[in-house]
Tab-separated table of C-alpha atoms in Angstrom:
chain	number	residue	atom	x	y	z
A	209	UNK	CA	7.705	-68.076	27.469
A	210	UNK	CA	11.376	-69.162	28.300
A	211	UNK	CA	12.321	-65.435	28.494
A	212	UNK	CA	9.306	-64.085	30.463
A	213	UNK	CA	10.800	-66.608	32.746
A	214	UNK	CA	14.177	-66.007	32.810
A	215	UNK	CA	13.000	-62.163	32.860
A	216	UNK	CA	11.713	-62.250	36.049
A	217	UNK	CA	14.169	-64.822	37.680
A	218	UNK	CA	16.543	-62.080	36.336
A	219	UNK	CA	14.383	-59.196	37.795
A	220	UNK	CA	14.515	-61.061	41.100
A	221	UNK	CA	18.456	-61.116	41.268
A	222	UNK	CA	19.142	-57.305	40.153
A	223	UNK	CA	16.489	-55.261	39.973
A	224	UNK	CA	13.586	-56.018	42.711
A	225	UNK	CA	15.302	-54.669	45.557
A	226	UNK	CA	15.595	-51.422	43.706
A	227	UNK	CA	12.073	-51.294	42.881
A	228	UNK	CA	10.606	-52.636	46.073
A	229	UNK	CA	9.845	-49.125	47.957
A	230	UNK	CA	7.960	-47.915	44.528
A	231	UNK	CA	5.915	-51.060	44.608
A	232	UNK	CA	5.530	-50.684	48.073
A	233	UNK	CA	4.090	-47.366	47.683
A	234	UNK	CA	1.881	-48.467	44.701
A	235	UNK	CA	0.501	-51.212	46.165
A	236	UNK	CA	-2.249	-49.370	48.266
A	237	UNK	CA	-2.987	-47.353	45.060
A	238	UNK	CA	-2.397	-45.908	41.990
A	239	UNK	CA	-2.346	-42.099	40.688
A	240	UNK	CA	-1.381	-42.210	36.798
A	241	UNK	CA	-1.991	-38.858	35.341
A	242	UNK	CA	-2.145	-40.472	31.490
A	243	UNK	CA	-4.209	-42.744	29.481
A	244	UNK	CA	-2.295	-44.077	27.354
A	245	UNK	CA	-4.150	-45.934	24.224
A	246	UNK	CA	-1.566	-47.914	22.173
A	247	UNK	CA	-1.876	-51.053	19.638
A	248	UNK	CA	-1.399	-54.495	20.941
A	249	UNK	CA	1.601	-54.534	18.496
A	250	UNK	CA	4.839	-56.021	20.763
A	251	UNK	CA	7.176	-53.053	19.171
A	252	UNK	CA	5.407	-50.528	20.809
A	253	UNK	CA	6.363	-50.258	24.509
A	254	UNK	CA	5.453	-46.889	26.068
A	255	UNK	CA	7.305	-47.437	29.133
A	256	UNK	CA	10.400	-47.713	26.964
A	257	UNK	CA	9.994	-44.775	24.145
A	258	UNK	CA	8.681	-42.602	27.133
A	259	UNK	CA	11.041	-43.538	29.996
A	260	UNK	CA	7.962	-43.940	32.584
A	261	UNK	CA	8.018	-45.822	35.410
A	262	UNK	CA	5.538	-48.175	36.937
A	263	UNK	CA	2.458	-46.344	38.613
A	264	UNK	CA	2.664	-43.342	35.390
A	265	UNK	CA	0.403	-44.646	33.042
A	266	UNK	CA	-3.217	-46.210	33.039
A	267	UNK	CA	-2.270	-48.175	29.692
A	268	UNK	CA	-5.335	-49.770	27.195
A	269	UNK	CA	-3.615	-51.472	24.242
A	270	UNK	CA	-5.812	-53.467	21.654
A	271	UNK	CA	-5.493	-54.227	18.125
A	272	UNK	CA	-5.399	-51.294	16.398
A	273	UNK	CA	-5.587	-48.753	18.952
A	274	UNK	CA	-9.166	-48.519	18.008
A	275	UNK	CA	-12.222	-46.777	20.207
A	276	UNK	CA	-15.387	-47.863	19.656
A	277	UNK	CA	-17.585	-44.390	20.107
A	278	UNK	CA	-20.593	-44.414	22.389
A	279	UNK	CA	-24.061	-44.334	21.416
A	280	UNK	CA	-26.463	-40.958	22.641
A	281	UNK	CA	-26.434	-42.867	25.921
A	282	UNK	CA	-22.865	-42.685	26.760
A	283	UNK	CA	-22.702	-46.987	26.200
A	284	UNK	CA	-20.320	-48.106	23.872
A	285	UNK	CA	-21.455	-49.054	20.435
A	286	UNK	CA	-19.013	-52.373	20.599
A	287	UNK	CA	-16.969	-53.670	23.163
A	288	UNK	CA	-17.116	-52.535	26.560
A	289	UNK	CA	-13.570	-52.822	27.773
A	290	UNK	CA	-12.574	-49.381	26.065
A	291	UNK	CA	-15.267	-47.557	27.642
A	292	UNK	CA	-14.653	-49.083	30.691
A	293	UNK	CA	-11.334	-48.090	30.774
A	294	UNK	CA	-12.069	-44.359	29.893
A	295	UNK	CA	-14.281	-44.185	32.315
A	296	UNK	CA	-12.426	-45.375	35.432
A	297	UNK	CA	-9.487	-43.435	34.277
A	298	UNK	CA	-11.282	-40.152	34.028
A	299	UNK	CA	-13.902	-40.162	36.872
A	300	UNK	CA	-12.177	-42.716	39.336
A	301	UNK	CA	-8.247	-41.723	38.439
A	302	UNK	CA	-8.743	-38.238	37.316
A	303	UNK	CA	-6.503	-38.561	34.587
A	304	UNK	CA	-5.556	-35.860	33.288
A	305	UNK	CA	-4.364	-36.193	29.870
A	306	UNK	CA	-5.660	-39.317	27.631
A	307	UNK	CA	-2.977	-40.003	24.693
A	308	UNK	CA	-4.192	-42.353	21.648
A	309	UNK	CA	-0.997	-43.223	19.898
A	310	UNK	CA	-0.309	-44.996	16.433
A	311	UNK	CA	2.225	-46.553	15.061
A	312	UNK	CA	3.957	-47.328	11.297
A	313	UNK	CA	3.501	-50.896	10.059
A	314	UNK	CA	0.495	-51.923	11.940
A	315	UNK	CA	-0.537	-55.010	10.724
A	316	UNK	CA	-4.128	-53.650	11.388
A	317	UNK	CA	-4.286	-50.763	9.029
A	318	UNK	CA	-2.571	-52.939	6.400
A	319	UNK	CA	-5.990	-54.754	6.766
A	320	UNK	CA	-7.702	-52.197	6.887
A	321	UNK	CA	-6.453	-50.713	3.320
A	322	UNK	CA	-6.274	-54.102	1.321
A	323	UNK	CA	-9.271	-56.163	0.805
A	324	UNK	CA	-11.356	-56.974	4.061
A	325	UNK	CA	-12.722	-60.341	2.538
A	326	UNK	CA	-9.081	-61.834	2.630
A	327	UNK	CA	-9.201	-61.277	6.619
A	328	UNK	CA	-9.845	-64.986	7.687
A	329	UNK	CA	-10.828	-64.131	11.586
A	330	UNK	CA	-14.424	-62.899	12.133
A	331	UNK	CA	-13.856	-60.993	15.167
A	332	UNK	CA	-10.821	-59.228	14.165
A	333	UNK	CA	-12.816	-58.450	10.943
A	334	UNK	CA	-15.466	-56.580	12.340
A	335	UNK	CA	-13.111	-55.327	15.063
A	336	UNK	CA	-11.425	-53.096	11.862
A	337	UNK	CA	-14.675	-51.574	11.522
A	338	UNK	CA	-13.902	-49.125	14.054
A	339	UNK	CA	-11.512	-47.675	11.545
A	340	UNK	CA	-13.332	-47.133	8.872
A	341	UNK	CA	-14.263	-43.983	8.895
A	342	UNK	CA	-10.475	-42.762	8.610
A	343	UNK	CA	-10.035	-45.388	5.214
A	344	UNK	CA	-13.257	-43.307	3.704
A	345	UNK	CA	-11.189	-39.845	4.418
A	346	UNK	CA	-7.989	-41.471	2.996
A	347	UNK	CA	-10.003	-42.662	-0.378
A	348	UNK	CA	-11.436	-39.109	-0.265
A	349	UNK	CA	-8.246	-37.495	-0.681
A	350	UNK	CA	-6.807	-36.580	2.957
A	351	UNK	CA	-3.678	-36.895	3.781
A	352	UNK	CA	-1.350	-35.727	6.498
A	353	UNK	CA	2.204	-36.846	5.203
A	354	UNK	CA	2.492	-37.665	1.552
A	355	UNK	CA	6.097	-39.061	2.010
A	356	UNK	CA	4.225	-42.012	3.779
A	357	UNK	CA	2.844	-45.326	2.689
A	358	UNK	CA	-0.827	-45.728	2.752
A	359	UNK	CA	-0.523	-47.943	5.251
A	360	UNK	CA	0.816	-45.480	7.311
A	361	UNK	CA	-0.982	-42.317	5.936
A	362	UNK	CA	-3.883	-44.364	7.319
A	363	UNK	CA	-2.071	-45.125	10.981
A	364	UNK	CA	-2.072	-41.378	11.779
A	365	UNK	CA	-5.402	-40.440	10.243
A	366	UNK	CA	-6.596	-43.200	12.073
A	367	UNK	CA	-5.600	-41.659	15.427
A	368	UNK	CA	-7.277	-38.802	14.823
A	369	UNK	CA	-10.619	-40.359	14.468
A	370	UNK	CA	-9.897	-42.450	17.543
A	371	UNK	CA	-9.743	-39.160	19.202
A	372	UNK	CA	-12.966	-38.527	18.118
A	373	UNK	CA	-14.394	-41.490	19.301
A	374	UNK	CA	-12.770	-40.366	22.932
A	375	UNK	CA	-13.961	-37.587	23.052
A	376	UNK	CA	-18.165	-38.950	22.536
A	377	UNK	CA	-17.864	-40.508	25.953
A	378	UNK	CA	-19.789	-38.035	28.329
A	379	UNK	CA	-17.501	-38.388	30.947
A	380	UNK	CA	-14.427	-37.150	28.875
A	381	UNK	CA	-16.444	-34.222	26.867
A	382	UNK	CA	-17.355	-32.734	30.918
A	383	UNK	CA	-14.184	-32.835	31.901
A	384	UNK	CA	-12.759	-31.261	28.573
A	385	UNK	CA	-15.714	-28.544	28.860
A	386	UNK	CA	-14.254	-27.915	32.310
A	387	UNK	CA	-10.398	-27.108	31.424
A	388	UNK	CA	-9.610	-30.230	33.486
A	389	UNK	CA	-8.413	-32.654	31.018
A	390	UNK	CA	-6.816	-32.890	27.256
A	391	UNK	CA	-6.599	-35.481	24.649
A	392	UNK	CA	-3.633	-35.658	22.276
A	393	UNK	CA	-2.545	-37.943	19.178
A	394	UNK	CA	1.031	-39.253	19.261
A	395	UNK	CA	2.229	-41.297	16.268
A	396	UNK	CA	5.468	-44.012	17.060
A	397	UNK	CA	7.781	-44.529	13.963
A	398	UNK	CA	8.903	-48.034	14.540
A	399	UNK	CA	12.053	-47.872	12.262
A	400	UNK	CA	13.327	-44.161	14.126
A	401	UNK	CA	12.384	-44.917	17.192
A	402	UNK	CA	10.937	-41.448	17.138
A	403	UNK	CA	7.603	-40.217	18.536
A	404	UNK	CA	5.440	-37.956	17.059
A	405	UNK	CA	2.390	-35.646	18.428
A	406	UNK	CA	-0.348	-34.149	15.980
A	407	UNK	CA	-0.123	-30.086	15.860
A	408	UNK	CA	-3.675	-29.139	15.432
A	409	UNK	CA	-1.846	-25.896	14.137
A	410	UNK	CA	0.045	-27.242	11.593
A	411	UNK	CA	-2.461	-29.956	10.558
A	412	UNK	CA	0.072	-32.754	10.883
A	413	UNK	CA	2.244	-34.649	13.105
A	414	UNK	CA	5.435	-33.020	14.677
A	415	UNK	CA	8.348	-35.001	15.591
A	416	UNK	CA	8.906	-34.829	19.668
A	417	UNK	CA	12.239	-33.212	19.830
A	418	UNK	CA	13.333	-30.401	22.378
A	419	UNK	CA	11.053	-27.730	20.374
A	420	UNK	CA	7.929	-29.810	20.324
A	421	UNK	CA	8.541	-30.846	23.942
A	422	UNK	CA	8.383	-27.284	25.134
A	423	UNK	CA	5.388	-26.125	22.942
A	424	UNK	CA	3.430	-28.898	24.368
A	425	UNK	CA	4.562	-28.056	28.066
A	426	UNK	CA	4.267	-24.338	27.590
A	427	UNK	CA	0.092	-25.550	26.550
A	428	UNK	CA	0.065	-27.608	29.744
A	429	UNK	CA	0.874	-25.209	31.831
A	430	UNK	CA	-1.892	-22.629	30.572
């Protein structure tokens, strides 16, 4: 708490005066063109590894990184706050990109591979459910990086279901049928500092460097 504190007292002295007019601006609105679904986890900050600035993204973080899918109905089979989310951001924002990213050494998937029963918090217990379909194609044998942990064989399998689980809400599979909107898996290697986006191509994840950057553009721009 002392350094939140001192943060902002700090943010008052150099740096508010330089961000003033872009608040200004934002304050009457926002226009992110992202959704950007990240862990709770306090080493992953994707206004740092991504050099955005405020207004960019429409950020949901939870535990996990987890989306609960929807039901035939288009409601959410869990909690509603995910759903929420994807909903304002694609038919009230217009998004148009929706990123689920995962990260190495998440404390969730460590759960999520070891024994459930040792988990002492009931809701974060059968929060982890949401990621058990990817721990069922791990024990079956899948497996995008051998040269990883299971821990963290698990982290990037488990974005790809969360994709998945996107892409059941109604609102997001319209405005994918229409050419108007893409979801992508990123994957954050705490210890590099280096991001990493899933190549459906390749069937694995491809480190962001100048290459990657431009193949992804060049499919942007299509």
């Amino acid at each position: 708490m002392k350094k939140l504190i001192e943060g902002i007292v700090e943010f008052r002295r150099k740096s508010q005066v330089g961000y003033r007019e872009a608040f200004g601006r934002l304050a009457t609105g926002q226009a992110p063109d992202t959704l950007f679904i990240a862990c709770s986890d306090s080493r992953v900050v994707p206004n740092t590894f991504a050099s955005t600035n405020p207004g960019d993204l429409f950020v949901l973080r939870n535990v996990g990184n987890l989306i609960p899918p929807c039901d035939k109905h288009g409601h959410s089979i869990s909690d509603e706050s995910e759903g929420a989310a994807i909903e304002y951001s694609v038919l009230n924002l217009k998004v148009s990109d929706i990123i689920v990213c995962g990260h190495s050494e998440c404390a969730a998937m460590r759960a999520l591979v070891g024994d459930r029963n040792t988990v002492q918090m009931p809701n974060l217990k059968s929060w982890l459910r949401h990621g058990d379909p990817a721990v069922d194609r791990l024990r079956s044998g899948v497996v995008l990086d051998f040269s990883l942990s299971e821990h963290n064989q698990l982290s990037q399998l488990n974005v790809l279901l969360q994709i998945e689980h996107v892409k059941s809400y109604p609102a997001v599979k319209k405005r994918i049928e229409e050419g108007s909107l893409a979801v992508h898996g990123w994957w954050f290697d705490i210890a590099k500092a280096d991001v990493y986006a899933y190549e459906d191509a390749f069937k694995k994840f491809v480190l962001i460097d100048e290459e990657e950057a431009e193949r992804i553009m060049q499919r942007a721009e299509k």
